[in-house]
Short mmCIF file of C-alpha atoms in Angstrom, two decimals:
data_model
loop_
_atom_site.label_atom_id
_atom_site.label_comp_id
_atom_site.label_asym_id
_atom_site.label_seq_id
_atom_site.Cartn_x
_atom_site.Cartn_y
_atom_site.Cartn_z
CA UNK O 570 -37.65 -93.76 -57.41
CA UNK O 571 -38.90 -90.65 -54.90
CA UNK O 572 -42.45 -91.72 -55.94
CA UNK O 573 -42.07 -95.57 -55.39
CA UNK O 574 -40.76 -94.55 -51.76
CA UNK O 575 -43.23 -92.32 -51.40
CA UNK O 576 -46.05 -94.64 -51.97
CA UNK O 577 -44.29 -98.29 -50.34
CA UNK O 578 -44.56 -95.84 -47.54
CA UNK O 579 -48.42 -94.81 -47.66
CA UNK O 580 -48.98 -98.39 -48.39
CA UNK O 581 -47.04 -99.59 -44.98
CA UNK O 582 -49.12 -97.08 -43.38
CA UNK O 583 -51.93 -98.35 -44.74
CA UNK O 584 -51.48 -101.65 -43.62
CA UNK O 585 -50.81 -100.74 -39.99
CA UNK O 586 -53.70 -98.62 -39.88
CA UNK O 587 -56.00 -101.55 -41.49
CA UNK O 588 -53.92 -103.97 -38.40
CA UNK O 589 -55.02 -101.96 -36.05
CA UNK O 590 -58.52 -101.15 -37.14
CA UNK O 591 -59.00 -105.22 -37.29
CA UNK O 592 -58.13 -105.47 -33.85
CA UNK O 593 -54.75 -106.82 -34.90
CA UNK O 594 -51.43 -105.50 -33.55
CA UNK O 595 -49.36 -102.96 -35.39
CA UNK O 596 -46.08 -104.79 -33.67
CA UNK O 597 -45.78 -107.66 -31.47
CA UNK O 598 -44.19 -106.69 -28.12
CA UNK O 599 -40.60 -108.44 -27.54
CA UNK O 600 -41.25 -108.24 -24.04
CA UNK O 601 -44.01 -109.69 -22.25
CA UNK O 602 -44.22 -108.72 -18.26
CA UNK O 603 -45.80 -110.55 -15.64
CA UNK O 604 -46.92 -109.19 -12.33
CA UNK O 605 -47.28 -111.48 -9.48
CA UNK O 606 -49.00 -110.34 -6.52
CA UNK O 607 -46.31 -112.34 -3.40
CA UNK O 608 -43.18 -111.36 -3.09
CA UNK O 609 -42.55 -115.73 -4.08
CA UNK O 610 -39.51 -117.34 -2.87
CA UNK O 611 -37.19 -119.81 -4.71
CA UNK O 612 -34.37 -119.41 -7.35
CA UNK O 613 -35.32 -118.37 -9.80
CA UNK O 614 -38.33 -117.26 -7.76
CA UNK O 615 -41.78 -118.43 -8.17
CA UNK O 616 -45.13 -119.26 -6.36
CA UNK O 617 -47.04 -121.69 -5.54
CA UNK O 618 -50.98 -122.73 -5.09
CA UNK O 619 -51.92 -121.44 -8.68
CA UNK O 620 -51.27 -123.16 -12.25
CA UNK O 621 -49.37 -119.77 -12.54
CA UNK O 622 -46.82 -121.02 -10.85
CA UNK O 623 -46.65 -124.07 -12.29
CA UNK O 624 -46.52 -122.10 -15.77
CA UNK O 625 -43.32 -120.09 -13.92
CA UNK O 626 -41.62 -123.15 -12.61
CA UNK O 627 -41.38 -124.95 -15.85
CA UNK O 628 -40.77 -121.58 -18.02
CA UNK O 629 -43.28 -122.73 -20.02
CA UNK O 630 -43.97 -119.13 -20.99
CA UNK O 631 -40.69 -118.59 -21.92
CA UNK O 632 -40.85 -121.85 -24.40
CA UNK O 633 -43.40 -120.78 -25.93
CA UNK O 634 -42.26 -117.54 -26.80
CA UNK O 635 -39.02 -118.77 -27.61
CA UNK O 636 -39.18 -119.47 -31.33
CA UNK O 637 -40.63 -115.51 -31.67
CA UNK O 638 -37.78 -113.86 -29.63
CA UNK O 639 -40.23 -112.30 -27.34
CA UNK O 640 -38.22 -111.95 -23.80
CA UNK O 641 -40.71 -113.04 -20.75
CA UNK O 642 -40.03 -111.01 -16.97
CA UNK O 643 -41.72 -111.72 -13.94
CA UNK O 644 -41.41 -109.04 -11.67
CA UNK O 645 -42.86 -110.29 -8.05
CA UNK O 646 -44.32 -107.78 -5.67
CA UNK O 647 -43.95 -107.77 -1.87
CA UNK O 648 -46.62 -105.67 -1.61
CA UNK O 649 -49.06 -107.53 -3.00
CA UNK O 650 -52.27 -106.79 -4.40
CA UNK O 651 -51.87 -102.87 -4.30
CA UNK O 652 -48.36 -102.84 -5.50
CA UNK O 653 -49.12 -104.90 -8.83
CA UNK O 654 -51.92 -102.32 -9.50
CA UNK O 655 -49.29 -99.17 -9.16
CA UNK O 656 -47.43 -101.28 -11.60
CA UNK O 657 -50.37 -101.71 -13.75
CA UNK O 658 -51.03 -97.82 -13.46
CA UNK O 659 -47.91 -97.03 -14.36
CA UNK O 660 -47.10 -99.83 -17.54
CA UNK O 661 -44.52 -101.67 -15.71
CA UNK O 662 -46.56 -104.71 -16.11
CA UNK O 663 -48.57 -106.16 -19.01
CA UNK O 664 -50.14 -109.10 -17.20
CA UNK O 665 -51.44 -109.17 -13.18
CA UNK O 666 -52.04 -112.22 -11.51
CA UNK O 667 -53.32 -111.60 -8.48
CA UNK O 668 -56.56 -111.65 -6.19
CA UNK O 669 -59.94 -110.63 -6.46
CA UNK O 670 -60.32 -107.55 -3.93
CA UNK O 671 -57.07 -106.22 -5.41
CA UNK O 672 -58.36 -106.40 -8.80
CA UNK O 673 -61.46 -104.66 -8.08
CA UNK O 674 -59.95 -101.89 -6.63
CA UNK O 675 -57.75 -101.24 -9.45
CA UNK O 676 -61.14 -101.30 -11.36
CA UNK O 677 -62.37 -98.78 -9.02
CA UNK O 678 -59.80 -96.94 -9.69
CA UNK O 679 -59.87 -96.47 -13.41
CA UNK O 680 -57.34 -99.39 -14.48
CA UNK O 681 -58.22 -100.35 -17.63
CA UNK O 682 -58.07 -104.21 -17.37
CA UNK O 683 -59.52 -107.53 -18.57
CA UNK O 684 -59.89 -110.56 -16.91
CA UNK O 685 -58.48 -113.72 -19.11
CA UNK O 686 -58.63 -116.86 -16.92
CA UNK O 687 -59.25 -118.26 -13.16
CA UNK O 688 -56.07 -119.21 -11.38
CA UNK O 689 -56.74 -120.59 -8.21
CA UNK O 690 -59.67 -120.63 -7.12
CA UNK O 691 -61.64 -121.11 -3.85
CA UNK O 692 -58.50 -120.14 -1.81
CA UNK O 693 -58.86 -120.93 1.88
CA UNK O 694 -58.71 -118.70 4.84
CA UNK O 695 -57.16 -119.83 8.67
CA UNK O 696 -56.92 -117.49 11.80
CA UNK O 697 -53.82 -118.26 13.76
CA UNK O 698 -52.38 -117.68 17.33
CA UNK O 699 -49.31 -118.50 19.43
CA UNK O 700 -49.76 -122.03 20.94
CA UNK O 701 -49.97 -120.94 24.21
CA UNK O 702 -52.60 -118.62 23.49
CA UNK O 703 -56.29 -119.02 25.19
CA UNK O 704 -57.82 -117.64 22.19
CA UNK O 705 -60.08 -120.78 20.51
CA UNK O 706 -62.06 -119.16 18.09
CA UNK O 707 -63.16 -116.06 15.92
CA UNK O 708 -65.83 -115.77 18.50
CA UNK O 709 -62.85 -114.94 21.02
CA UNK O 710 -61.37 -111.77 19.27
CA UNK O 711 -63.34 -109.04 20.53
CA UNK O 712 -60.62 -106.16 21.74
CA UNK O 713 -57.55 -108.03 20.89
CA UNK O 714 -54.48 -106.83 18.36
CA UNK O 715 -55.05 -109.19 14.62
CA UNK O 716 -52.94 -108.94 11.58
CA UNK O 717 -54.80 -108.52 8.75
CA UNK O 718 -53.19 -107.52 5.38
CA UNK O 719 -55.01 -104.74 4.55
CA UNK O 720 -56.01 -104.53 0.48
CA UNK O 721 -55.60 -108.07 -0.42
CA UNK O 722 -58.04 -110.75 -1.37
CA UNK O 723 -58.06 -112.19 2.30
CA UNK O 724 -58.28 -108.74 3.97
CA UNK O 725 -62.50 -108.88 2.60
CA UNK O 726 -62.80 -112.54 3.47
CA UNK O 727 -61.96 -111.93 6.76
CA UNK O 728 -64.13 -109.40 7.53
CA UNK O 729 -67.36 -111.51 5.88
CA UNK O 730 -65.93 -114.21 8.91
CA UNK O 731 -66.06 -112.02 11.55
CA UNK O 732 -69.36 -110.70 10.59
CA UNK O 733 -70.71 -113.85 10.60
CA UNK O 734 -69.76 -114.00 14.07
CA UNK O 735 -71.38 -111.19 15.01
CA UNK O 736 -67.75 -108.96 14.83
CA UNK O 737 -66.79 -106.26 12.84
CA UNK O 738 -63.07 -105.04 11.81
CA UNK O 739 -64.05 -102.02 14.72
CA UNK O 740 -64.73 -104.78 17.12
CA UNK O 741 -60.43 -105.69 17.09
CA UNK O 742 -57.31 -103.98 17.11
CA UNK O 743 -56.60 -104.34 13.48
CA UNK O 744 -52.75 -104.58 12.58
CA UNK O 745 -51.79 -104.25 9.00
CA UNK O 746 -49.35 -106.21 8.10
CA UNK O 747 -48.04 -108.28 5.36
CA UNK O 748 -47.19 -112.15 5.35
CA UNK O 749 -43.64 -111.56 6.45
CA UNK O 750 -44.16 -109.08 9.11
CA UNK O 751 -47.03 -111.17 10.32
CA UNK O 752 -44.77 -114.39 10.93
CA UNK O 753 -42.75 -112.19 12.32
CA UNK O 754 -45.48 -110.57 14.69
CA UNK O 755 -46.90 -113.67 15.95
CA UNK O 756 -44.36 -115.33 16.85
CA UNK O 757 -42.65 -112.69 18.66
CA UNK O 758 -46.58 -111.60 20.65
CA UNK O 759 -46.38 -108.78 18.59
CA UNK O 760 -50.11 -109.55 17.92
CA UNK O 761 -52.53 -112.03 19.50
CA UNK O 762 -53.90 -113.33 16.13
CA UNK O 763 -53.56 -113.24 12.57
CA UNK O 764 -55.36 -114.09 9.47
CA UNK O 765 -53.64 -115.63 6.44
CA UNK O 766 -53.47 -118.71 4.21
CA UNK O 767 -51.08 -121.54 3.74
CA UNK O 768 -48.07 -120.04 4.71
CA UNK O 769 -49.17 -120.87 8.23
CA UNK O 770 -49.06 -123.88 8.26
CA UNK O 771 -44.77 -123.90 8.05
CA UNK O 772 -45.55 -121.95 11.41
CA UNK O 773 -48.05 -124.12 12.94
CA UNK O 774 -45.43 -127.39 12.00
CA UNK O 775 -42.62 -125.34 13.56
CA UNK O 776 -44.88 -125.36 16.44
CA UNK O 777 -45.12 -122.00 16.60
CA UNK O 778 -48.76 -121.48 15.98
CA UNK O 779 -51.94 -122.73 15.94
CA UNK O 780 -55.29 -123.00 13.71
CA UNK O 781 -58.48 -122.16 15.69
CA UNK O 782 -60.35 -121.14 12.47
CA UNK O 783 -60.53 -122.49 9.07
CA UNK O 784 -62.83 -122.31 5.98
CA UNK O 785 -61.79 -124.94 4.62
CA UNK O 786 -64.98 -127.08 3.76
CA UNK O 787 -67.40 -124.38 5.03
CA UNK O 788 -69.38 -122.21 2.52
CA UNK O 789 -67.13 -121.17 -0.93
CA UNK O 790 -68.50 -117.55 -0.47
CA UNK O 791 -65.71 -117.42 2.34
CA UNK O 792 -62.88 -118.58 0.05
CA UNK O 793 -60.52 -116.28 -2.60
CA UNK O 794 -59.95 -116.15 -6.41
CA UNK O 795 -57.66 -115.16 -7.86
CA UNK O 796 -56.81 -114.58 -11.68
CA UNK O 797 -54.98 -113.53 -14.75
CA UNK O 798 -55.44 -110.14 -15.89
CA UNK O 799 -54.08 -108.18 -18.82
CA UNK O 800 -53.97 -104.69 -19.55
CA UNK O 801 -56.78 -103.41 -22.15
CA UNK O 802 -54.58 -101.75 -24.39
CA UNK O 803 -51.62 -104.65 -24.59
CA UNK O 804 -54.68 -106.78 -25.11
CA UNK O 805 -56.06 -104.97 -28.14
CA UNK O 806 -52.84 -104.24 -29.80
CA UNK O 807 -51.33 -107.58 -29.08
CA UNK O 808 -53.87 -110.48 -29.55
CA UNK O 809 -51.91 -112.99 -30.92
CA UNK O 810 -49.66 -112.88 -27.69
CA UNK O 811 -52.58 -112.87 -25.08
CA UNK O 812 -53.83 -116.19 -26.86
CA UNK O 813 -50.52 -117.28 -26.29
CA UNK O 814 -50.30 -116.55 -22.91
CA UNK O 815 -53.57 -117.86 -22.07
CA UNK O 816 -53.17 -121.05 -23.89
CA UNK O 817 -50.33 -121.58 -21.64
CA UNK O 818 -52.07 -121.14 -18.59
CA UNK O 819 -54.93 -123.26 -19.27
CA UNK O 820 -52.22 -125.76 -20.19
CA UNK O 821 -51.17 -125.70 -16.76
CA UNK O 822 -54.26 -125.72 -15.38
CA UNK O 823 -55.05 -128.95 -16.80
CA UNK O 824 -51.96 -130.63 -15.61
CA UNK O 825 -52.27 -129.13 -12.27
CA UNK O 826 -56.19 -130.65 -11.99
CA UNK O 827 -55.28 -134.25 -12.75
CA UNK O 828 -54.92 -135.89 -9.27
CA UNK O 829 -51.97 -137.98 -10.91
CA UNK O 830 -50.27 -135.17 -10.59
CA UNK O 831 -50.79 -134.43 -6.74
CA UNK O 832 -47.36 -134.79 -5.57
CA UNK O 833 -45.31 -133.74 -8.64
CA UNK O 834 -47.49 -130.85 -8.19
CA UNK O 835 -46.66 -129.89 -4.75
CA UNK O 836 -43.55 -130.36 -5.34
CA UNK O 837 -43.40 -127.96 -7.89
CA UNK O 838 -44.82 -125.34 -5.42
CA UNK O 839 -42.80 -125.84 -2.73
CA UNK O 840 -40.11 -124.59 -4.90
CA UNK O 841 -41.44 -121.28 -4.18
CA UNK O 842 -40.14 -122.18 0.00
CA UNK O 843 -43.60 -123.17 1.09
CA UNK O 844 -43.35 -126.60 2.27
CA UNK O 845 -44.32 -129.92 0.54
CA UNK O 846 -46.85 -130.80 3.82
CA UNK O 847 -48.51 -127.04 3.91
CA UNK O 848 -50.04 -127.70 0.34
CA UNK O 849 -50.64 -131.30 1.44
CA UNK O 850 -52.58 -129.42 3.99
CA UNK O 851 -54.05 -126.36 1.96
CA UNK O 852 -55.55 -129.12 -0.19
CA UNK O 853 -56.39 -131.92 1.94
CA UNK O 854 -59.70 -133.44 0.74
CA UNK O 855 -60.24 -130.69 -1.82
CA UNK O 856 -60.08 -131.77 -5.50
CA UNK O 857 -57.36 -130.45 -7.79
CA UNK O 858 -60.22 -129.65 -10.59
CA UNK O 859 -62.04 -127.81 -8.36
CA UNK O 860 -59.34 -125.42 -7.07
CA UNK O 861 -57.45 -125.46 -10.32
CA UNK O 862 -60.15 -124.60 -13.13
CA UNK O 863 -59.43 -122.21 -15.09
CA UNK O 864 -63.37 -121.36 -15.83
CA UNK O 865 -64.79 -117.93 -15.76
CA UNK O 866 -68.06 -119.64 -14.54
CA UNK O 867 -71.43 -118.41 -12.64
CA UNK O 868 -69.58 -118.85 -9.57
CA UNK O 869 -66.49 -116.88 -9.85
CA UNK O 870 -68.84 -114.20 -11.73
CA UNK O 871 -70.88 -113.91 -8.45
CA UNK O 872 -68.10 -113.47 -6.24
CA UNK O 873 -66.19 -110.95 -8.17
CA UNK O 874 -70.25 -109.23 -8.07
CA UNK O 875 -70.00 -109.93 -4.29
CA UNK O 876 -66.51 -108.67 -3.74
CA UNK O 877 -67.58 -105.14 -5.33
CA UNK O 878 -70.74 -104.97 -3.28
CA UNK O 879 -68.78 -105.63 -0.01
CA UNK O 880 -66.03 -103.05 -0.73
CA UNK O 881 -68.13 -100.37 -1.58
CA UNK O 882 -70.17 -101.10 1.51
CA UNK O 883 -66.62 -101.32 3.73
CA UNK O 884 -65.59 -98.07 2.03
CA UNK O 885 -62.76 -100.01 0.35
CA UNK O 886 -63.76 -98.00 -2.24
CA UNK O 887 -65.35 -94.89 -3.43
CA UNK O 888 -68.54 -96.65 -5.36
CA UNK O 889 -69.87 -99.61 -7.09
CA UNK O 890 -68.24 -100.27 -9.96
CA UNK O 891 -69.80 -102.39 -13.10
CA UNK O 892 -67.85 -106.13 -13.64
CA UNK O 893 -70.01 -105.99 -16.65
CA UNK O 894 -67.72 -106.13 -19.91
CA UNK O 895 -64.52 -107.21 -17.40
CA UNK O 896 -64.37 -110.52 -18.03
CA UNK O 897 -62.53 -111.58 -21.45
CA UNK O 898 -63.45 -115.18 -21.79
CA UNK O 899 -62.35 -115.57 -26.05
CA UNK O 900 -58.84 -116.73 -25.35
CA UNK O 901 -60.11 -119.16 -22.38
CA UNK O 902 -62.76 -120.20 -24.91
CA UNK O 903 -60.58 -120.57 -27.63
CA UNK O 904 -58.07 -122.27 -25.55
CA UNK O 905 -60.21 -124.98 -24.72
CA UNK O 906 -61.33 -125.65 -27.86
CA UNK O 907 -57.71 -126.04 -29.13
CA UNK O 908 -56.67 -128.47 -26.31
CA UNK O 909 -59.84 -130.26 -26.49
CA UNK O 910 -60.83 -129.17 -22.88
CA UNK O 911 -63.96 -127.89 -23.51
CA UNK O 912 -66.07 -130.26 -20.97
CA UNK O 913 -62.85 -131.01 -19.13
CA UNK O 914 -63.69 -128.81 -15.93
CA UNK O 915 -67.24 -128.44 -13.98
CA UNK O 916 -68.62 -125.28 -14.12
CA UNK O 917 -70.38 -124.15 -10.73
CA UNK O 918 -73.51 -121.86 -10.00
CA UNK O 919 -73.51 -118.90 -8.17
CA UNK O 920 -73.54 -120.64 -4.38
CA UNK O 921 -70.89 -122.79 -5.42
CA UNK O 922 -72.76 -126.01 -6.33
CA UNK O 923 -71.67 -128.00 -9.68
CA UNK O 924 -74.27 -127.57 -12.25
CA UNK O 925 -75.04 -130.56 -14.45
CA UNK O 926 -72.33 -130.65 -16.78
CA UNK O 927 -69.49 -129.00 -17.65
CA UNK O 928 -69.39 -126.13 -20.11
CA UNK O 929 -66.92 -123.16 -21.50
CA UNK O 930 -67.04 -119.83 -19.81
CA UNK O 931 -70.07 -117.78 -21.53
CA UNK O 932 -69.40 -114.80 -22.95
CA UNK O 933 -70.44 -111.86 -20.30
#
């Protein structure tokens, strides 16, 4: 009886060990956690502007993990960007969703990630000032106090605007502060200017600010991405549950890119306490496909490229880093395939321009 222990044992052994080597995992996690880089709003809270948060909204991770007893947290980070990547560093989280400058830094940094799918893409950037303000333009910011929030995906963007006005960060008072404290800031003339994204707009309807600057419909290189990423080591010991998890999120990518679903869809977000009319306005003349794709195409490839040249160059961080090997499109791949999506989306070049027809991400 010792001996038949003895060797049911080897042979379990055995079989994890043969798991593993295959890439499969030794034991399913039974809890999956989700990083979110805004500190959201709602009950429960959530986020809007990003399938994710359709995916949050409608728990449709938590259905689809139901039947396996997995558990699914969402922890949501104030702090953004560089908070969900001291989460990452320390295994609080398992997935980050959050923007591209972020991202790269944690990269930089030695966080051992992968990049599964696109979740909002082409993000839009405003500059904003009291209404009474005589500030009209980027052009006018030389030597006055801006919020910027320092680390996130807009912090990068807005420095590529004001260099293309002939500005650098040097050439203003630079105030780092976070969406909150900006409000906050503004409002009071705390600072003369700040740069953000839709949650201005509640301000600007309030009549407590105003837009002088906008990318909206100017050149996608000034616009932000932002993505799904998981952790390397979740990823290669749990498979089965980043397919999962992916599969989701491409599911609500496709709802969220059918234009039938414009107003259920801002409605969804402004769950989060962002207001119906600021997506209305976030999105106005933009399609849904566009913005929601979850591709890993030429274009998003080129501006993660573009986001690590521009750091480095800022000092954001230390050196260059490769994106080569990052991006992890076989669940996004397989996921369209499944849900028969594969030419659902167009897939754009590296400036931004649709190419010819759609296609899956390529492998990179």
């Amino acid at each position: 009886m010792k001996s038949l222990k003895s060797l049911a044992k080897r042979v379990s052994l055995l079989a994890l060990l043969t798991a593993a080597a295959l890439g499969g995992p030794a034991q399913a996690a039974d809890v999956i956690r989700v990083g979110v880089a805004t500190a959201g709003g709602g009950d429960p809270i959530t986020w809007g502007g990003s399938p994710g948060g359709v995916v949050r909204a409608n728990q449709w991770l938590e259905e689809a993990f139901k039947a396996d007893g997995v558990k699914v947290e969402w922890l949501f980070f104030k702090g953004a960007g560089p908070a969900v990547n001291e989460a990452l560093s320390n295994r609080q989280i398992d997935f980050a969703y959050q923007g591209d400058l972020p991202q790269v830094v944690g990269r930089a940094n030695g966080l051992k990630t992968k990049l599964l799918v696109v979740s909002g893409a082409r993000n839009n950037l405003y500059l904003v000032a009291p209404p009474a303000s005589p500030l009209k333009s980027i052009d006018d910011l030389r030597d006055h106090k801006v919020s910027l929030f320092r680390g996130t995906n807009g912090h990068l963007v807005a420095i590529n605007v004001l260099a293309a006005h002939g500005l650098t960060e040097r050439d203003i008072k630079g105030v780092n502060l976070d969406s909150g404290s900006a409000q906050a800031a503004l409002v009071s003339n705390g600072v003369d200017a700040a740069f953000g994204g839709y949650e201005w707009f509640k301000i600007r309807d309030q009549g407590l600010a105003k837009v002088i600057y906008s990318t909206q419909g100017q050149d996608p290189a000034y616009t932000r991405q932002a993505s799904l990423l998981v952790r390397e080591d979740f990823e290669r010991e749990n498979p089965a549950q980043v397919q999962k998890v992916v599969d989701v999120f491409v599911r609500a990518a496709h709802w969220s890119s059918d234009e039938k679903n414009r107003d259920a869809l801002f409605k969804i977000w402004e769950k989060s306490g962002v207001p119906y009319a600021s997506w209305a306005a976030e999105f106005d003349k933009q399609d849904l496909s566009a913005r929601n794709s979850p591709l890993i195409d030429d274009f998003i490839i080129a501006r993660y490229k573009a986001v690590v040249a521009d750091a480095a160059k800022l000092k954001l961080i230390r050196r260059e880093v490769s994106v080569d090997g990052w991006f992890d499109p076989r669940y996004l791949n397989q996921a369209l395939k499944t849900q028969g999506l594969e030419q659902y989306w167009t897939a754009f070049d590296a400036s931004g321009k649709p190419v010819s027809a759609p296609r899956q991400a390529a492998s990179r």
